[in-house]
Amino acid sequence: MLDEREIYAWTSGNRLLIADVLASLDDAGWYAPTLCSGWTVRHLAAHLVQPMLVSFPRFFLTAMRYRGDTAKTVDHFTRRLARTPPPQLIALLRDHATDKVSPPRVGPMGPFAETCIHLRDMARPLSLPVDVPVEHWRILMDYLVSPAAAPGLTPAGRLRGITLAATDTDWVTGRGPEVRGTIEALAMAATGRPTALADLHGPGQHALASRLTAH
């Protein structure tokens, strides 16, 4: 059973790691594209502080303007917060690193998942080797393949009928044609990042690729 205190602690550490990465970037790096379509590194930095700065009631009221569309509401706040100067975004991420955010339906696993995935959303396009510990990916993958996984991370059916096997740690789950690769690549593909497919192989890779394309 997951220890929420540990998840919060890992999330805090990941936020500080991301802040260090952001602090190392030049101006071009802040405006580099990420794996999140339409968002630059600056947008992602803003998005990562959003849960600590925007209360749920405020988010809910804004969502009503977008007829309940969560993605559009998130984009709204992200673009507003992205007007914040980069040094201030870094400071906010550090100042709020230990905030315990537990959104409705996803709980503390939501912010934890975002720190893992969005770090690599920035790092992969910039060819940065920085990553969270393998153990974080193991915990996240256990969540992503569980019935509790948020549909926004892994829609129903995406991972059905295939076996996922990590090549850098002893983690495997599922039934069906196998997809093999690092656990980071498995997690990035599981959460809808097609670029990670190039790091995966096995007879189940085609099925997973077709599902990502269809989605």
CSV table of C-alpha atoms in Angstrom, one decimal:
chain,number,residue,atom,x,y,z
A,1,MET,CA,0.0,0.0,0.0
A,2,LEU,CA,1.3,3.4,-0.9
A,3,ASP,CA,2.5,5.7,1.9
A,4,GLU,CA,1.1,9.2,1.1
A,5,ARG,CA,3.8,10.8,3.2
A,6,GLU,CA,6.4,9.2,0.9
A,7,ILE,CA,4.6,10.3,-2.2
A,8,TYR,CA,4.4,13.9,-1.0
A,9,ALA,CA,8.2,13.7,-0.1
A,10,TRP,CA,9.0,12.4,-3.6
A,11,THR,CA,6.9,15.1,-5.2
A,12,SER,CA,8.7,17.8,-3.2
A,13,GLY,CA,12.1,16.4,-4.3
A,14,ASN,CA,11.0,16.2,-7.9
A,15,ARG,CA,9.8,19.9,-7.8
A,16,LEU,CA,13.2,21.0,-6.5
A,17,LEU,CA,15.0,18.9,-9.2
A,18,ILE,CA,12.9,20.6,-11.9
A,19,ALA,CA,13.6,24.0,-10.4
A,20,ASP,CA,17.3,23.2,-10.7
A,21,VAL,CA,16.9,22.2,-14.3
A,22,LEU,CA,15.0,25.4,-15.1
A,23,ALA,CA,17.6,27.5,-13.4
A,24,SER,CA,20.3,25.9,-15.7
A,25,LEU,CA,18.5,27.0,-18.9
A,26,ASP,CA,19.2,30.0,-21.1
A,27,ASP,CA,16.5,32.1,-22.7
A,28,ALA,CA,16.3,29.8,-25.7
A,29,GLY,CA,15.7,26.8,-23.4
A,30,TRP,CA,12.7,28.5,-21.8
A,31,TYR,CA,11.1,28.9,-25.2
A,32,ALA,CA,11.9,25.5,-26.4
A,33,PRO,CA,9.0,23.2,-27.3
A,34,THR,CA,8.1,20.4,-25.0
A,35,LEU,CA,6.3,17.1,-25.5
A,36,CYS,CA,3.1,18.8,-24.5
A,37,SER,CA,1.6,20.1,-27.7
A,38,GLY,CA,1.6,23.9,-27.9
A,39,TRP,CA,3.5,24.4,-24.6
A,40,THR,CA,7.1,25.6,-24.2
A,41,VAL,CA,9.3,24.9,-21.2
A,42,ARG,CA,8.0,28.2,-19.8
A,43,HIS,CA,4.4,27.0,-20.1
A,44,LEU,CA,5.3,23.7,-18.3
A,45,ALA,CA,7.0,25.6,-15.5
A,46,ALA,CA,3.9,27.7,-15.1
A,47,HIS,CA,1.7,24.6,-15.2
A,48,LEU,CA,3.8,22.9,-12.4
A,49,VAL,CA,3.1,25.7,-10.0
A,50,GLN,CA,-0.6,26.0,-10.9
A,51,PRO,CA,-1.9,23.4,-8.4
A,52,MET,CA,-0.2,25.3,-5.5
A,53,LEU,CA,-1.5,28.8,-6.6
A,54,VAL,CA,-4.9,28.1,-8.0
A,55,SER,CA,-7.5,26.8,-5.5
A,56,PHE,CA,-10.0,24.2,-6.5
A,57,PRO,CA,-13.0,26.5,-6.1
A,58,ARG,CA,-11.3,29.0,-8.4
A,59,PHE,CA,-10.4,26.3,-10.9
A,60,PHE,CA,-14.0,25.0,-10.8
A,61,LEU,CA,-15.5,28.4,-11.4
A,62,THR,CA,-13.2,29.0,-14.3
A,63,ALA,CA,-14.0,25.6,-15.7
A,64,MET,CA,-17.7,26.6,-15.9
A,65,ARG,CA,-16.6,29.2,-18.5
A,66,TYR,CA,-15.2,26.3,-20.6
A,67,ARG,CA,-18.3,24.1,-20.1
A,68,GLY,CA,-16.4,21.8,-17.8
A,69,ASP,CA,-13.5,21.2,-20.2
A,70,THR,CA,-10.6,20.5,-17.9
A,71,ALA,CA,-8.0,20.6,-20.6
A,72,LYS,CA,-9.1,24.1,-21.7
A,73,THR,CA,-9.2,25.3,-18.1
A,74,VAL,CA,-5.7,24.0,-17.4
A,75,ASP,CA,-4.5,25.7,-20.5
A,76,HIS,CA,-6.2,29.0,-19.5
A,77,PHE,CA,-4.4,29.1,-16.1
A,78,THR,CA,-1.1,27.9,-17.6
A,79,ARG,CA,-0.9,30.6,-20.2
A,80,ARG,CA,-1.8,33.3,-17.6
A,81,LEU,CA,0.8,32.0,-15.2
A,82,ALA,CA,3.4,31.8,-18.0
A,83,ARG,CA,3.4,35.6,-18.1
A,84,THR,CA,5.4,35.3,-14.8
A,85,PRO,CA,9.1,36.0,-15.3
A,86,PRO,CA,11.2,32.8,-15.3
A,87,PRO,CA,13.2,33.6,-12.2
A,88,GLN,CA,9.9,34.1,-10.3
A,89,LEU,CA,8.5,30.8,-11.6
A,90,ILE,CA,11.7,29.0,-10.3
A,91,ALA,CA,11.3,30.7,-7.0
A,92,LEU,CA,7.6,29.8,-6.8
A,93,LEU,CA,8.4,26.1,-7.6
A,94,ARG,CA,11.0,26.1,-4.8
A,95,ASP,CA,8.9,28.0,-2.3
A,96,HIS,CA,6.0,25.7,-2.8
A,97,ALA,CA,7.9,22.4,-3.2
A,98,THR,CA,6.7,21.0,0.0
A,99,ASP,CA,3.0,21.9,-0.5
A,100,LYS,CA,0.8,18.9,-0.1
A,101,VAL,CA,-1.6,19.0,-3.0
A,102,SER,CA,-4.3,16.4,-3.3
A,103,PRO,CA,-6.7,17.1,-6.2
A,104,PRO,CA,-10.2,15.5,-6.3
A,105,ARG,CA,-10.3,12.0,-7.8
A,106,VAL,CA,-6.5,11.6,-8.2
A,107,GLY,CA,-5.2,12.6,-4.8
A,108,PRO,CA,-1.4,13.0,-4.2
A,109,MET,CA,-0.6,10.6,-7.1
A,110,GLY,CA,-1.7,13.3,-9.6
A,111,PRO,CA,0.9,15.9,-8.7
A,112,PHE,CA,3.5,13.2,-8.2
A,113,ALA,CA,2.8,11.8,-11.7
A,114,GLU,CA,3.1,15.3,-13.2
A,115,THR,CA,6.5,15.9,-11.7
A,116,CYS,CA,7.8,12.7,-13.2
A,117,ILE,CA,6.3,13.0,-16.6
A,118,HIS,CA,6.7,16.8,-17.1
A,119,LEU,CA,10.3,16.7,-16.2
A,120,ARG,CA,10.9,14.4,-19.1
A,121,ASP,CA,8.5,16.4,-21.3
A,122,MET,CA,11.0,19.1,-21.0
A,123,ALA,CA,14.2,17.1,-20.9
A,124,ARG,CA,13.6,14.8,-23.8
A,125,PRO,CA,13.3,17.6,-26.5
A,126,LEU,CA,16.3,19.4,-25.0
A,127,SER,CA,18.4,16.1,-24.9
A,128,LEU,CA,18.9,16.5,-21.1
A,129,PRO,CA,19.8,13.3,-19.3
A,130,VAL,CA,18.1,14.4,-16.1
A,131,ASP,CA,15.5,12.0,-14.7
A,132,VAL,CA,13.7,11.0,-11.5
A,133,PRO,CA,14.8,7.8,-9.8
A,134,VAL,CA,13.8,4.5,-11.3
A,135,GLU,CA,11.8,3.7,-8.1
A,136,HIS,CA,9.5,6.7,-8.9
A,137,TRP,CA,8.7,5.2,-12.3
A,138,ARG,CA,8.0,1.9,-10.7
A,139,ILE,CA,5.5,3.4,-8.3
A,140,LEU,CA,4.0,5.5,-11.1
A,141,MET,CA,3.6,2.5,-13.5
A,142,ASP,CA,1.9,0.5,-10.8
A,143,TYR,CA,-0.6,3.3,-10.6
A,144,LEU,CA,-1.0,3.8,-14.3
A,145,VAL,CA,-1.9,0.1,-14.9
A,146,SER,CA,-4.3,0.1,-11.9
A,147,PRO,CA,-8.1,0.7,-12.0
A,148,ALA,CA,-7.4,3.9,-10.0
A,149,ALA,CA,-5.4,5.5,-12.8
A,150,ALA,CA,-6.8,8.9,-13.9
A,151,PRO,CA,-8.3,8.7,-17.4
A,152,GLY,CA,-6.4,11.9,-18.3
A,153,LEU,CA,-3.2,10.0,-17.8
A,154,THR,CA,-4.0,6.6,-19.3
A,155,PRO,CA,-7.4,6.4,-21.0
A,156,ALA,CA,-9.3,3.1,-20.6
A,157,GLY,CA,-8.2,0.5,-23.0
A,158,ARG,CA,-4.8,2.0,-23.9
A,159,LEU,CA,-2.8,-0.7,-22.2
A,160,ARG,CA,-5.3,-3.6,-22.4
A,161,GLY,CA,-4.1,-6.8,-24.0
A,162,ILE,CA,-0.4,-6.1,-23.9
A,163,THR,CA,2.5,-7.0,-21.6
A,164,LEU,CA,4.7,-4.2,-20.4
A,165,ALA,CA,8.2,-5.2,-19.4
A,166,ALA,CA,10.9,-2.9,-18.2
A,167,THR,CA,14.5,-3.6,-19.3
A,168,ASP,CA,16.2,-1.5,-16.6
A,169,THR,CA,14.4,-2.8,-13.5
A,170,ASP,CA,12.4,-5.9,-12.6
A,171,TRP,CA,9.0,-4.6,-13.4
A,172,VAL,CA,6.5,-6.4,-15.7
A,173,THR,CA,2.7,-6.5,-15.9
A,174,GLY,CA,-0.1,-7.4,-18.3
A,175,ARG,CA,-1.1,-10.2,-20.6
A,176,GLY,CA,-0.6,-10.4,-24.3
A,177,PRO,CA,2.1,-9.3,-26.8
A,178,GLU,CA,5.1,-7.8,-25.0
A,179,VAL,CA,6.4,-4.2,-25.2
A,180,ARG,CA,9.9,-3.8,-23.8
A,181,GLY,CA,11.9,-0.8,-22.9
A,182,THR,CA,13.1,1.4,-20.0
A,183,ILE,CA,10.5,2.0,-17.4
A,184,GLU,CA,10.7,5.7,-18.2
A,185,ALA,CA,9.9,5.1,-21.9
A,186,LEU,CA,7.1,2.7,-20.9
A,187,ALA,CA,5.6,5.4,-18.7
A,188,MET,CA,5.9,8.2,-21.3
A,189,ALA,CA,4.2,6.0,-23.9
A,190,ALA,CA,1.5,4.9,-21.4
A,191,THR,CA,0.7,8.6,-20.8
A,192,GLY,CA,0.4,9.4,-24.5
A,193,ARG,CA,3.9,10.5,-25.6
A,194,PRO,CA,4.4,9.0,-29.1
A,195,THR,CA,8.1,10.0,-29.2
A,196,ALA,CA,8.8,7.3,-26.5
A,197,LEU,CA,7.7,4.6,-28.9
A,198,ALA,CA,11.1,4.8,-30.6
A,199,ASP,CA,12.6,3.5,-27.4
A,200,LEU,CA,10.3,0.5,-27.2
A,201,HIS,CA,10.3,-2.7,-29.0
A,202,GLY,CA,8.5,-6.1,-29.1
A,203,PRO,CA,5.5,-7.6,-30.7
A,204,GLY,CA,3.1,-5.4,-28.8
A,205,GLN,CA,4.7,-2.1,-29.8
A,206,HIS,CA,2.5,-1.8,-32.9
A,207,ALA,CA,-0.7,-2.2,-31.0
A,208,LEU,CA,0.4,0.5,-28.5
A,209,ALA,CA,1.5,2.8,-31.3
A,210,SER,CA,-1.8,2.5,-33.1
A,211,ARG,CA,-3.7,3.4,-29.9
A,212,LEU,CA,-1.6,6.5,-29.3
A,213,THR,CA,-2.2,7.6,-32.8
A,214,ALA,CA,-5.9,7.0,-32.6
A,215,HIS,CA,-6.1,8.9,-29.3
